[in-house]
XYZ file of C-alpha atoms in Angstrom:
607
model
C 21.029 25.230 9.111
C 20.432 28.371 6.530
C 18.792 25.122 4.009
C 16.907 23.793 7.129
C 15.334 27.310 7.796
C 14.692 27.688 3.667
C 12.754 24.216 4.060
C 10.659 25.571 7.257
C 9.637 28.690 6.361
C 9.038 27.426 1.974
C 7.084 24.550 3.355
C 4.950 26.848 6.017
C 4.257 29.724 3.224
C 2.678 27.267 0.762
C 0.729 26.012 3.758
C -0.457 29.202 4.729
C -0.915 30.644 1.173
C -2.884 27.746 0.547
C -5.125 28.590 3.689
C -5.256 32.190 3.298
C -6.632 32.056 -0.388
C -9.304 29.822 0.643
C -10.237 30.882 4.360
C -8.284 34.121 4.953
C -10.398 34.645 7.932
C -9.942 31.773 9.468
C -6.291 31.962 9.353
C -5.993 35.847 10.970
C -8.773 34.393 13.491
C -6.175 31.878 14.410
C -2.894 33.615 14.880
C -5.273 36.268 17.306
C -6.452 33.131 19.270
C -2.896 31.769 19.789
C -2.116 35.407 20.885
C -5.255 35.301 23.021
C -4.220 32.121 24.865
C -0.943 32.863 25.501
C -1.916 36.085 27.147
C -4.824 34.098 28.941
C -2.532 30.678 30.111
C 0.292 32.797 31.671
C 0.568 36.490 32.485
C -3.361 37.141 32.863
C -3.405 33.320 34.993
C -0.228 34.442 37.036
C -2.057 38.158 38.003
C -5.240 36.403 38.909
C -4.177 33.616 40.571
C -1.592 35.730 42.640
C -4.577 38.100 43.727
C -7.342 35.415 43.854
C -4.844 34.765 47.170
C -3.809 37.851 48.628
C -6.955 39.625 48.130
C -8.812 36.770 50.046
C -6.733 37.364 52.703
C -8.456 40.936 52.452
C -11.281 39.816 52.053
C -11.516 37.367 55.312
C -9.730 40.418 57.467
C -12.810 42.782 56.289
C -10.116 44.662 54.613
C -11.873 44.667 51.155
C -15.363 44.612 50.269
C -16.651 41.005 48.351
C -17.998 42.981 45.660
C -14.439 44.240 44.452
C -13.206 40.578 44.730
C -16.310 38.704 42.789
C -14.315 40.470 39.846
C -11.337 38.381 40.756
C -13.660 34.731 40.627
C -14.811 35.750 37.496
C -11.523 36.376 35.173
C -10.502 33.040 37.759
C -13.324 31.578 35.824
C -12.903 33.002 32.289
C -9.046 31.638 32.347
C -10.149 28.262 33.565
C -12.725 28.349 30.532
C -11.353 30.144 27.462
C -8.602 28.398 26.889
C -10.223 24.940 26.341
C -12.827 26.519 24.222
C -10.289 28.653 22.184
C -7.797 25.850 21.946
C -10.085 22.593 22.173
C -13.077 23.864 20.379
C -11.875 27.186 17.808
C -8.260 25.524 17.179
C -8.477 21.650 17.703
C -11.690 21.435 16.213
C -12.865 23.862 13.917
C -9.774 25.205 12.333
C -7.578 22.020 12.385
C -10.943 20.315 10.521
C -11.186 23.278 8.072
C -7.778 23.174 7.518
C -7.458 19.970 6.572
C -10.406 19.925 4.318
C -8.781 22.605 2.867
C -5.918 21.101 2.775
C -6.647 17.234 1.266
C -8.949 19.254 -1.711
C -5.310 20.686 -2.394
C -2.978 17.830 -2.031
C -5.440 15.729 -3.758
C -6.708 17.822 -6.928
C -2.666 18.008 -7.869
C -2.492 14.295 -6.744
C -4.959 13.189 -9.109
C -4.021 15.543 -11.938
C -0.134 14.279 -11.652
C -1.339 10.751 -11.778
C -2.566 11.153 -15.169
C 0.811 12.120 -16.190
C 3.154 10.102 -13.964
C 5.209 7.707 -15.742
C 3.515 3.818 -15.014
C 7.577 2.477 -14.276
C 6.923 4.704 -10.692
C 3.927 1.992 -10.413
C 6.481 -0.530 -10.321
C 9.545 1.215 -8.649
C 9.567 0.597 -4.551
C 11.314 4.422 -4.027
C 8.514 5.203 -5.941
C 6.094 3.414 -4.408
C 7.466 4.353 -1.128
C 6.898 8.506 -2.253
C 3.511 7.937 -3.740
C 2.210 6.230 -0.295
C 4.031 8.711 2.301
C 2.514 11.295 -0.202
C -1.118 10.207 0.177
C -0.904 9.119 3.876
C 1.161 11.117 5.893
C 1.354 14.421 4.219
C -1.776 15.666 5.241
C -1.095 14.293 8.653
C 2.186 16.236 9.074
C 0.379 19.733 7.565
C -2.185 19.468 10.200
C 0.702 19.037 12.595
C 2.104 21.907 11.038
C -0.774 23.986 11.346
C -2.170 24.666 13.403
C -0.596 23.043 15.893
C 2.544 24.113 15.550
C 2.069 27.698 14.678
C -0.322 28.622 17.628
C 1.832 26.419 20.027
C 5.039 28.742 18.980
C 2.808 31.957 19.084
C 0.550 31.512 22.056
C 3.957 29.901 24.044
C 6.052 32.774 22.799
C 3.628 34.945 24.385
C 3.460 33.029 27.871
C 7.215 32.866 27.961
C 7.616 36.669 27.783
C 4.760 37.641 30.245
C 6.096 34.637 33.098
C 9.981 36.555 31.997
C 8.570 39.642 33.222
C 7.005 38.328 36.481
C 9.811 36.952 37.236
C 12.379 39.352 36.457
C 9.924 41.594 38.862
C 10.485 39.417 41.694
C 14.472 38.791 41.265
C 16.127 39.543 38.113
C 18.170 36.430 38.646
C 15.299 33.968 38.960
C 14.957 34.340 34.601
C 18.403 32.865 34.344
C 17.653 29.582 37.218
C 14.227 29.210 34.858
C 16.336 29.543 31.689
C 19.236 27.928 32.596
C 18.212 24.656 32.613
C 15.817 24.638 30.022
C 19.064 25.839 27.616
C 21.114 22.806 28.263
C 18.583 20.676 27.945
C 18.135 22.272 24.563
C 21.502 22.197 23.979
C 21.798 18.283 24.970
C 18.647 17.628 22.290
C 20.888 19.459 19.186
C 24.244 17.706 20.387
C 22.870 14.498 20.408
C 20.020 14.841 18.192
C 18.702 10.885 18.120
C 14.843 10.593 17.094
C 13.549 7.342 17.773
C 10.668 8.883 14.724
C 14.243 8.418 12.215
C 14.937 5.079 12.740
C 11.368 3.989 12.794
C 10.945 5.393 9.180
C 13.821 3.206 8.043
C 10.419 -0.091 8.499
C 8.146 1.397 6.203
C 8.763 -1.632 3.976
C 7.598 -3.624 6.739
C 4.987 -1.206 7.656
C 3.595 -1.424 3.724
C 3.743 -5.633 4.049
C 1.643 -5.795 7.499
C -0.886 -3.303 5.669
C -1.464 -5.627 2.649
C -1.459 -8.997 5.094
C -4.339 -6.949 7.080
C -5.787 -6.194 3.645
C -5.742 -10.377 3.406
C -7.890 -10.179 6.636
C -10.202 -7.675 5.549
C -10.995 -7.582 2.017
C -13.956 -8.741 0.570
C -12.158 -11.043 -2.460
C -10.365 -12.728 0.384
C -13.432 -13.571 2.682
C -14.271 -16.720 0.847
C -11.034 -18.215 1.002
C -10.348 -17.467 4.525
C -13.249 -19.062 5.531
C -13.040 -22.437 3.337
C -9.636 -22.986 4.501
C -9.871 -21.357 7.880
C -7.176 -19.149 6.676
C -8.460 -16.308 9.258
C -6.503 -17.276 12.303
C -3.452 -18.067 10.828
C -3.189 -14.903 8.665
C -4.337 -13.034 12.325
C -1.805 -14.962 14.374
C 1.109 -14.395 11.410
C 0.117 -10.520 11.583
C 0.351 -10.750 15.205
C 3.549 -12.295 15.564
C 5.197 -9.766 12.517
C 4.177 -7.050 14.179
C 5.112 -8.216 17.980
C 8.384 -8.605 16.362
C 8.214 -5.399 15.078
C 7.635 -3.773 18.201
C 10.090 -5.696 20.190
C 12.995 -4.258 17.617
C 11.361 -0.373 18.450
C 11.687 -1.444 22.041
C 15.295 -2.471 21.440
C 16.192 1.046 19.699
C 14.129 2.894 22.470
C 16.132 1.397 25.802
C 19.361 1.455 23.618
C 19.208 5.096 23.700
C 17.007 5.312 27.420
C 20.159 6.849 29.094
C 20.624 10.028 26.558
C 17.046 10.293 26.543
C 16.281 10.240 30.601
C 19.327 13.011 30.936
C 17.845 15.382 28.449
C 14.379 15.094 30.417
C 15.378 15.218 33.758
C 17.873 18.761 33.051
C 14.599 20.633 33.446
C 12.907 18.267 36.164
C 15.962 19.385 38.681
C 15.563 23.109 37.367
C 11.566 22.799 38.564
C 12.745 21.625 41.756
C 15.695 23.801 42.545
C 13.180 26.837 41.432
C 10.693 26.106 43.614
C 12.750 26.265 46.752
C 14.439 29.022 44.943
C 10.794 30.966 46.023
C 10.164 29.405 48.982
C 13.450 30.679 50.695
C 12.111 34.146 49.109
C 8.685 33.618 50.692
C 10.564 32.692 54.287
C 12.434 35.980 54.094
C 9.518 37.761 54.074
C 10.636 38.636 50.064
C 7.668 37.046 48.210
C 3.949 37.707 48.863
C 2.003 34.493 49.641
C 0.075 35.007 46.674
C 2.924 35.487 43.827
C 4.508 32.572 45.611
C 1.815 30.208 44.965
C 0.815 30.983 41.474
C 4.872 31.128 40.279
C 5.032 28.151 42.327
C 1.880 25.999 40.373
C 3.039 27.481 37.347
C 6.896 26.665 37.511
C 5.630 23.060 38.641
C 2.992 22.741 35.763
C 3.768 24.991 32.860
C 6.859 26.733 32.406
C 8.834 24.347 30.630
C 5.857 23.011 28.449
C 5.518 26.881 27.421
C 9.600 27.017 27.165
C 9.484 24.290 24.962
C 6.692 25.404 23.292
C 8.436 28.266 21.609
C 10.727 26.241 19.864
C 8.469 23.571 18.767
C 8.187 25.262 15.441
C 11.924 24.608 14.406
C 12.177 21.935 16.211
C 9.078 19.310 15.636
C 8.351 20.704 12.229
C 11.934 19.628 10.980
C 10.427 16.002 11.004
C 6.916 16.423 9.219
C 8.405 18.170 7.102
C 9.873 15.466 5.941
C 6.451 14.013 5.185
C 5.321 17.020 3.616
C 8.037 16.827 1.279
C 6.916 13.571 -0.029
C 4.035 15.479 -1.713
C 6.801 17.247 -3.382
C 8.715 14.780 -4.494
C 5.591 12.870 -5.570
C 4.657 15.814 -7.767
C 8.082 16.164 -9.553
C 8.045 12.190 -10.172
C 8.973 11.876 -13.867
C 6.006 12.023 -16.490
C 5.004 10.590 -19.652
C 6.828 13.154 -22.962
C 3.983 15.207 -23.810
C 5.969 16.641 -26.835
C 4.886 17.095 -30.377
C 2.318 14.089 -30.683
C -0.516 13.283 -32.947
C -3.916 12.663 -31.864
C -4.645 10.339 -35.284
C -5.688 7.070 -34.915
C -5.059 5.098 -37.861
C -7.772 2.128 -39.491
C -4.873 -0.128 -40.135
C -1.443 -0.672 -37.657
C 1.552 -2.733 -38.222
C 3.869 -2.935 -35.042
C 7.384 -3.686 -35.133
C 10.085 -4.158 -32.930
C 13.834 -3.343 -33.312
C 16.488 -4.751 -31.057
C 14.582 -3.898 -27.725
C 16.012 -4.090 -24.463
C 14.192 -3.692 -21.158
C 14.746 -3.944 -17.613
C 12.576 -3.033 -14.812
C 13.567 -0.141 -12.418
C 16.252 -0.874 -9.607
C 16.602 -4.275 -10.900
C 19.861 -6.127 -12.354
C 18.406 -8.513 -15.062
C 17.179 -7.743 -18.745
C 14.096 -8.995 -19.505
C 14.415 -8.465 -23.582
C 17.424 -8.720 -24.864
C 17.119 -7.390 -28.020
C 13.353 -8.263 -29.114
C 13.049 -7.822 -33.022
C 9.725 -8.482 -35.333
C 7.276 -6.781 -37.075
C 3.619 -7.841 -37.485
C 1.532 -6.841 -40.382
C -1.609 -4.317 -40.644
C -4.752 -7.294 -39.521
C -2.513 -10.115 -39.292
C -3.356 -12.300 -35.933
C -0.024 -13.295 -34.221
C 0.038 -16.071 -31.003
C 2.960 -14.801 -28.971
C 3.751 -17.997 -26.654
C 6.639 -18.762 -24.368
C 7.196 -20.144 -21.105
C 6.356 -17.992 -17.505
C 8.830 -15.215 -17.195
C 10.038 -14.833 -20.709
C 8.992 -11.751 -20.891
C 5.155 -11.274 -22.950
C 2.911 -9.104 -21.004
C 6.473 -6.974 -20.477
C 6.271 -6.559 -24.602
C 3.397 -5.847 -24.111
C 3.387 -2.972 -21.382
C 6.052 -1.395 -23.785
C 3.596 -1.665 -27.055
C 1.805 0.226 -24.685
C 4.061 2.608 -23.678
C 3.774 1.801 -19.927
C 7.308 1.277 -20.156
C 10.123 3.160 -22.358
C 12.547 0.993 -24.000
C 16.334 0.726 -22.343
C 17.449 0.702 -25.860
C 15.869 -0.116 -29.588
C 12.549 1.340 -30.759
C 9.202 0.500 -31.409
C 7.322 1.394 -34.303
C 3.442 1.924 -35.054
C 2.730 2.037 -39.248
C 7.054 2.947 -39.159
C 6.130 5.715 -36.661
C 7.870 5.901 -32.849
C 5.033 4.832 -30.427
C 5.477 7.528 -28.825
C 5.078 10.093 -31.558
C 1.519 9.127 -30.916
C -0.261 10.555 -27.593
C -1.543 8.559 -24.892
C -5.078 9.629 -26.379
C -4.494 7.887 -29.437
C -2.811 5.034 -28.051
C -5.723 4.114 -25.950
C -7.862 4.438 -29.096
C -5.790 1.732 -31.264
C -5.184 -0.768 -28.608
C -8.115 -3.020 -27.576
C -6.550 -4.886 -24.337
C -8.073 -7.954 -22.820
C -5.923 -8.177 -19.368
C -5.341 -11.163 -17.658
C -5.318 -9.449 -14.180
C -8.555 -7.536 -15.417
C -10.364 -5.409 -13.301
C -13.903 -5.643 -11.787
C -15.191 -2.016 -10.575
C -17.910 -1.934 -8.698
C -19.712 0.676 -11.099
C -23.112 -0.659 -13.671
C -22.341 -2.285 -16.697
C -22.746 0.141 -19.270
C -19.853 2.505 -17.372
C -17.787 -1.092 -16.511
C -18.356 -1.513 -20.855
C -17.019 1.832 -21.281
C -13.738 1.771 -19.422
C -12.424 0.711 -22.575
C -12.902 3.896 -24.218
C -14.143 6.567 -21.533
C -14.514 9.310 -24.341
C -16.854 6.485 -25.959
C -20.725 7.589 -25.361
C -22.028 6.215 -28.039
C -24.973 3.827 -27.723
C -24.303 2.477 -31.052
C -20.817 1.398 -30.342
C -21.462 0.440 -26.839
C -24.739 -2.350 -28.148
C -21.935 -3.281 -30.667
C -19.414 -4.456 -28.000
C -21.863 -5.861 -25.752
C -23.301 -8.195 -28.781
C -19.692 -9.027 -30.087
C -18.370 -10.378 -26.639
C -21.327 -12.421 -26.227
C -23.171 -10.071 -23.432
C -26.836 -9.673 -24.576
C -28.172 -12.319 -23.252
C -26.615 -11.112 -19.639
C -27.737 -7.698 -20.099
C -30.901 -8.555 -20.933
C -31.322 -10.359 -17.248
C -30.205 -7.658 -15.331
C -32.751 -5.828 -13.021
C -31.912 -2.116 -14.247
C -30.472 -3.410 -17.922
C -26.962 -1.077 -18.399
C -27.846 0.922 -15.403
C -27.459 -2.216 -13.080
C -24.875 -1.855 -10.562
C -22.551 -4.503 -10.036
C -20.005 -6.090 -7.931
C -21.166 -6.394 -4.253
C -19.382 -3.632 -2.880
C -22.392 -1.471 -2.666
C -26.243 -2.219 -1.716
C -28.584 -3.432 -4.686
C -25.138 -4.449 -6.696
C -25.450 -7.648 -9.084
C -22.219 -9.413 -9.087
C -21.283 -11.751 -12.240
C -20.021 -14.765 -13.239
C -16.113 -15.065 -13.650
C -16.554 -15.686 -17.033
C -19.366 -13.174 -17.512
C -16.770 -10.574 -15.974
C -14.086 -12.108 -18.366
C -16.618 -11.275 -21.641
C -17.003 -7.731 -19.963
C -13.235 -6.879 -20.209
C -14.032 -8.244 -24.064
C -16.431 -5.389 -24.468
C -13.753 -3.288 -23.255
C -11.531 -4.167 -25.746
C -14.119 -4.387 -28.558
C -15.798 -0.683 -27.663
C -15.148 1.487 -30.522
C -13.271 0.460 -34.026
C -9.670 -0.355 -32.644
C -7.142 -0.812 -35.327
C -5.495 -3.779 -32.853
C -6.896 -6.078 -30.147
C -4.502 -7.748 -27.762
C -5.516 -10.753 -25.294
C -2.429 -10.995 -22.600
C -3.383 -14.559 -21.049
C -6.842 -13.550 -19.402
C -8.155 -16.947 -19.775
C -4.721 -19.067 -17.811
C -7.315 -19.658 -14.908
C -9.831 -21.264 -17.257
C -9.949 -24.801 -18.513
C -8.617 -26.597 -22.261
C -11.828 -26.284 -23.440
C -12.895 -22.816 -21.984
C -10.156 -21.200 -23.110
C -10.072 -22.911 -26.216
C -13.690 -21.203 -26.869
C -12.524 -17.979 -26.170
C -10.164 -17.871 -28.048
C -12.086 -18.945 -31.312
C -14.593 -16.670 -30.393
C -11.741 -13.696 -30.089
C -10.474 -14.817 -33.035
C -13.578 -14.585 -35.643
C -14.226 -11.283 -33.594
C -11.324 -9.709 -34.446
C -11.017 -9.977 -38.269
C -9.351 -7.941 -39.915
C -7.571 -6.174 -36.902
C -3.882 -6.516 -36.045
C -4.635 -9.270 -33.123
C -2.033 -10.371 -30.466
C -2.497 -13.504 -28.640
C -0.693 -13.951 -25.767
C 0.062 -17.385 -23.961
C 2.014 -19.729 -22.760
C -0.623 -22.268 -23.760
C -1.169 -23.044 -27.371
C -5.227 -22.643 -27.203
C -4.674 -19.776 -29.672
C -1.570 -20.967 -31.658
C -3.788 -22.664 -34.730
C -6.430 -20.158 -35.430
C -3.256 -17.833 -35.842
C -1.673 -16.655 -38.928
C 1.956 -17.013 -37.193
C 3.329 -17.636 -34.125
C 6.116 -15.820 -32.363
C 8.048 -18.562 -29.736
C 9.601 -15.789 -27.254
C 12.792 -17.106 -24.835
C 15.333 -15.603 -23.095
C 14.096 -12.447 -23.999
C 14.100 -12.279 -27.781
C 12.417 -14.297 -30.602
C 13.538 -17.805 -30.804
C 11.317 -19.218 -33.221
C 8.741 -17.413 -35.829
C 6.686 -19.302 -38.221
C 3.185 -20.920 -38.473
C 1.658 -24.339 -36.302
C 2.730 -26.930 -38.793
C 6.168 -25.562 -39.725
C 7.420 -25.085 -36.239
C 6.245 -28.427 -35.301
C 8.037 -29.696 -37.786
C 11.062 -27.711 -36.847
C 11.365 -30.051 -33.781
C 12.207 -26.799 -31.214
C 10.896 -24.819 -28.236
C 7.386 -24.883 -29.759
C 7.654 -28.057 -30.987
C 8.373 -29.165 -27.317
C 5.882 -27.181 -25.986
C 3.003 -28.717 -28.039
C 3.952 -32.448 -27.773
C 3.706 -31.478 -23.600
C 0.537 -30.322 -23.879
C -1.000 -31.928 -27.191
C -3.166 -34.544 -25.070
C -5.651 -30.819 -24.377
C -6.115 -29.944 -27.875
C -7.230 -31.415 -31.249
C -7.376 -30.046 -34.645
C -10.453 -30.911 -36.328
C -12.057 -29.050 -39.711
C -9.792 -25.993 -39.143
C -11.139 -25.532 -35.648
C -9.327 -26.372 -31.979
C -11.083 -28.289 -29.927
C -10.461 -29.671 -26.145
C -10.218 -33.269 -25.652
């Protein structure tokens, strides 16, 4: 309980502190209006409406003038009125929309910051994954739950309970504890058998995270096409439908499982309205109880005093379950990093890269990828890296990268650890042509410059653009570099597939990179596409440590060497005509798929 409390009150002072130093006004404003409608909603409501009554009577019998009693109609008024405005319009509204503008700035300034940092395994990891969504979705969610829901629902009910305590302790002492009583073991029932039917719906997310990309399939703009050719639309809707029907039917399982526990706790307090309420009309009988007292304890009991009741607990007791969302910001922000210890910032005009006896698996996950990977390519030599699906390439390569951290065995960049280098200057050596590459919907000089962001040189940015074979496209669009494309936004040009595949060239090319690395961006294309590209990559890239990677062997003859990767380690290593020769996994490889390529004058060619 004492760590419980430490949680609640740690997780409400950043909250708070966070408020106050932006809006300290708005925050004392609030705590006075929670004050203000508990004073309003229960002992100012229980004097008027007890009067608004009793002085009528007066009234009618000529026993008090009207003019004294129009002061009655209008506080009757003002506490039928303030309340919505203070709570609906000054709380609900304004404050809880401050706050969480406040708020998302907050979470999401760190958020963004700590994403630069995170580790890319957590990318990968489903914990992770699982922290980084709850994080960015329901965080701010359970914060505006927190306040200021929950902190002028305590105060303003805390309040009410002590002014309808007094009113009724002024009619019979004994009428607090018949209130009270039941409103206790209900309490006590809740703690004893303290089921939330919130806990076991947490324990879907992963199914919560799979219906949300299947409605992205619905939805999504890439998809459209598809969908419509194939008439994929009602199937995907009807699949979505019947997922989450299932879903629902399994929460409606775990909710009439536990109806029994959950209709006792609920009806404790029902029987204590009803007992209570005869409780004043016997005193009203005997001639104990003014008529007017005994109608507005009566609507009150019947309407409000176990709301308020429950109200001043709400803060220990609902908050204990955001704050189990608001957590996940915490944990998100002490997700590991990437070492930012003593690193260089040089980038050097030559890079060898080698390999020693690397193993890797990914996260949570029982099989080794590499099993002790071991070469070493030389400063501008051009090495095809080729294997079957699943052998484990573009993993190398997110380790070259440093994406990844080696489960044992190092890598080394001129005989340096890679990651004696910073990210900074790893970005600068590495020209990456990705075979998942991305399209942003941003122009094409800024969609040329994601592959150096620090790059704003026109120089270097015309240099790109002419070596991936680009000016000719530029030179069409409407608003030349400036053109927005991608369709995404109005006035956007959107490209060719292989026009977008020569952009992520540019990328790669942007700046003088020490070594270019193509990771299978061209397996969609044809034998004699890809067999273009990747002569054109190759006279592009000379003199720059060059990795090809496929499981094709478009590049494997315009290469100095190949490396033949299986089983997670290097099976074969050697040029085109001596591993042919050799009669192994290349060799196999090649005879397979020899009827797509020819080698004629030194050059590959599709047939």
């Amino acid at each position: 309980m004492k760590q419980k409390l430490k949680r609640l009150f740690s997780a409400y002072g950043f909250l708070l502190g966070t408020l106050y130093q932006t809006a300290p006004v708005m925050v004392i404003m609030t705590f006075v209006a929670a004050v203000l409608l508990g004073v309003i909603q229960t002992p100012l409501t229980l004097y008027v409406n007890s009067h608004i009554f009793n002085d009528g009577l007066l009234v009618a019998q000529g026993k008090m003038a009207f003019g004294q009693y129009s002061f009655l109609l209008v506080l009757f008024a003002l506490t039928a009125l303030l309340p919505p405005v203070v709570n609906d319009i000054f709380i609900g509204g304004y404050v809880q929309f401050r706050s969480l503008l406040i708020l998302r700035s907050a979470f999401r300034e760190k958020m963004l910051q700590k994403i630069k940092r995170m580790k890319y395994a957590h990318f990968e990891d489903e914990k992770s994954i699982e922290i980084i969504d709850k994080a960015y979705n329901r965080a701010e969610n359970s914060a505006r739950h927190m306040f200021p829901m929950y902190v002028t629902w305590t105060l303003s009910s805390m309040v009410g309970a002590a002014g309808v305590i007094v009113y009724l302790a002024r009619v019979r002492w004994w009428l607090v504890l018949t209130v009270v009583i039941p409103w206790v073991l209900e309490i006590i029932q809740r703690v004893r058998d303290n089921y939330s039917v919130y806990d076991e719906l947490e324990s879907y997310w992963k199914q919560e995270h799979s219906y949300g990309i299947l409605a992205d399939f619905l939805r999504r703009r890439e998809y459209l096409k598809d969908n419509k050719v194939f008439r994929l639309s009602e199937h995907l809707t009807e699949t979505y439908r019947k997922r989450l029907n299932a879903r629902n039917r399994q929460y409606e399982g775990f909710y009439f499982k536990h109806l029994k526990r959950v209709l006792l706790k609920q009806n404790i307090t029902k029987i204590g309205v009803l007992f209570n309420i005869l409780l004043l009309l016997y005193l009203f009988l005997q001639g104990q109880l003014d008529v007017g007292m005994f109608i507005a304890l009566t609507l009150y009991i019947y309407q409000n005093v176990y709301n308020t009741l429950n109200g001043c607990a709400v803060f220990f007791a609902a908050s204990g379950y955001h704050i189990n969302f608001f957590e996940y910001y915490e944990k998100y922000l002490s997700l590991s990093e990437d070492d930012a210890g003593e690193c260089t910032d040089e980038v050097p005009e030559k890079l060898s890269i080698e390999f020693k006896d690397v193993w890797f698996r990914y996260p949570n996950t029982e099989r080794d990828i590499l099993k002790g990977l071991t070469f070493r390519i030389e400063p501008g030599e051009r090495i095809s890296l080729v294997g079957e699906n699943g052998e484990g390439k573009s993993t190398m390569i997110k380790l070259l990268l440093g994406l990844f951290v080696p489960d044992k065995g190092e890598i080394l960049l001129n005989g340096k650890p890679l990651l004696s280098y910073s990210s900074e200057a790893r970005s600068q050596m590495f020209g990456v042509v990705f075979q998942d590459f991305v399209k942003y919907d941003i122009s094409f000089r800024e969609n040329v410059q994601v592959g150096d962001i620090s790059n704003h040189s026109e120089e270097a940015f015309r240099e790109a653009v002419e070596k991936s074979g680009l000016t000719e496209v530029l030179a069409k669009l409407p608003n030349g570099a400036d053109t927005l494309l991608g369709r995404e936004f109005e006035n956007g040009v959107d490209l060719s597939g292989g026009q977008w595949q020569r952009i992520a060239m540019a990328r790669a090319f942007l700046g003088d990179k020490p070594a270019l690395i193509l990771d299978e961006p061209t397996s969609q294309l044809d034998p004699i596409a890809e067999s273009d590209l990747y002569t054109e990559f190759a006279e592009m890239s000379a003199g720059r440590t060059t990795i090809f990677i496929t499981h094709r062997l478009a590049s494997t003859m315009i290469t100095d060497r190949i490396l033949v990767i299986s089983e997670g380690r290097i099976a074969e290593n050697g040029p085109h005509d001596q591993l042919v020769k050799t009669g192994g996994i290349y060799a196999r490889m090649y005879e397979a798929q020899k009827q797509w390529y020819v080698k004629e004058e030194g050059q590959v060619t599709a047939v």
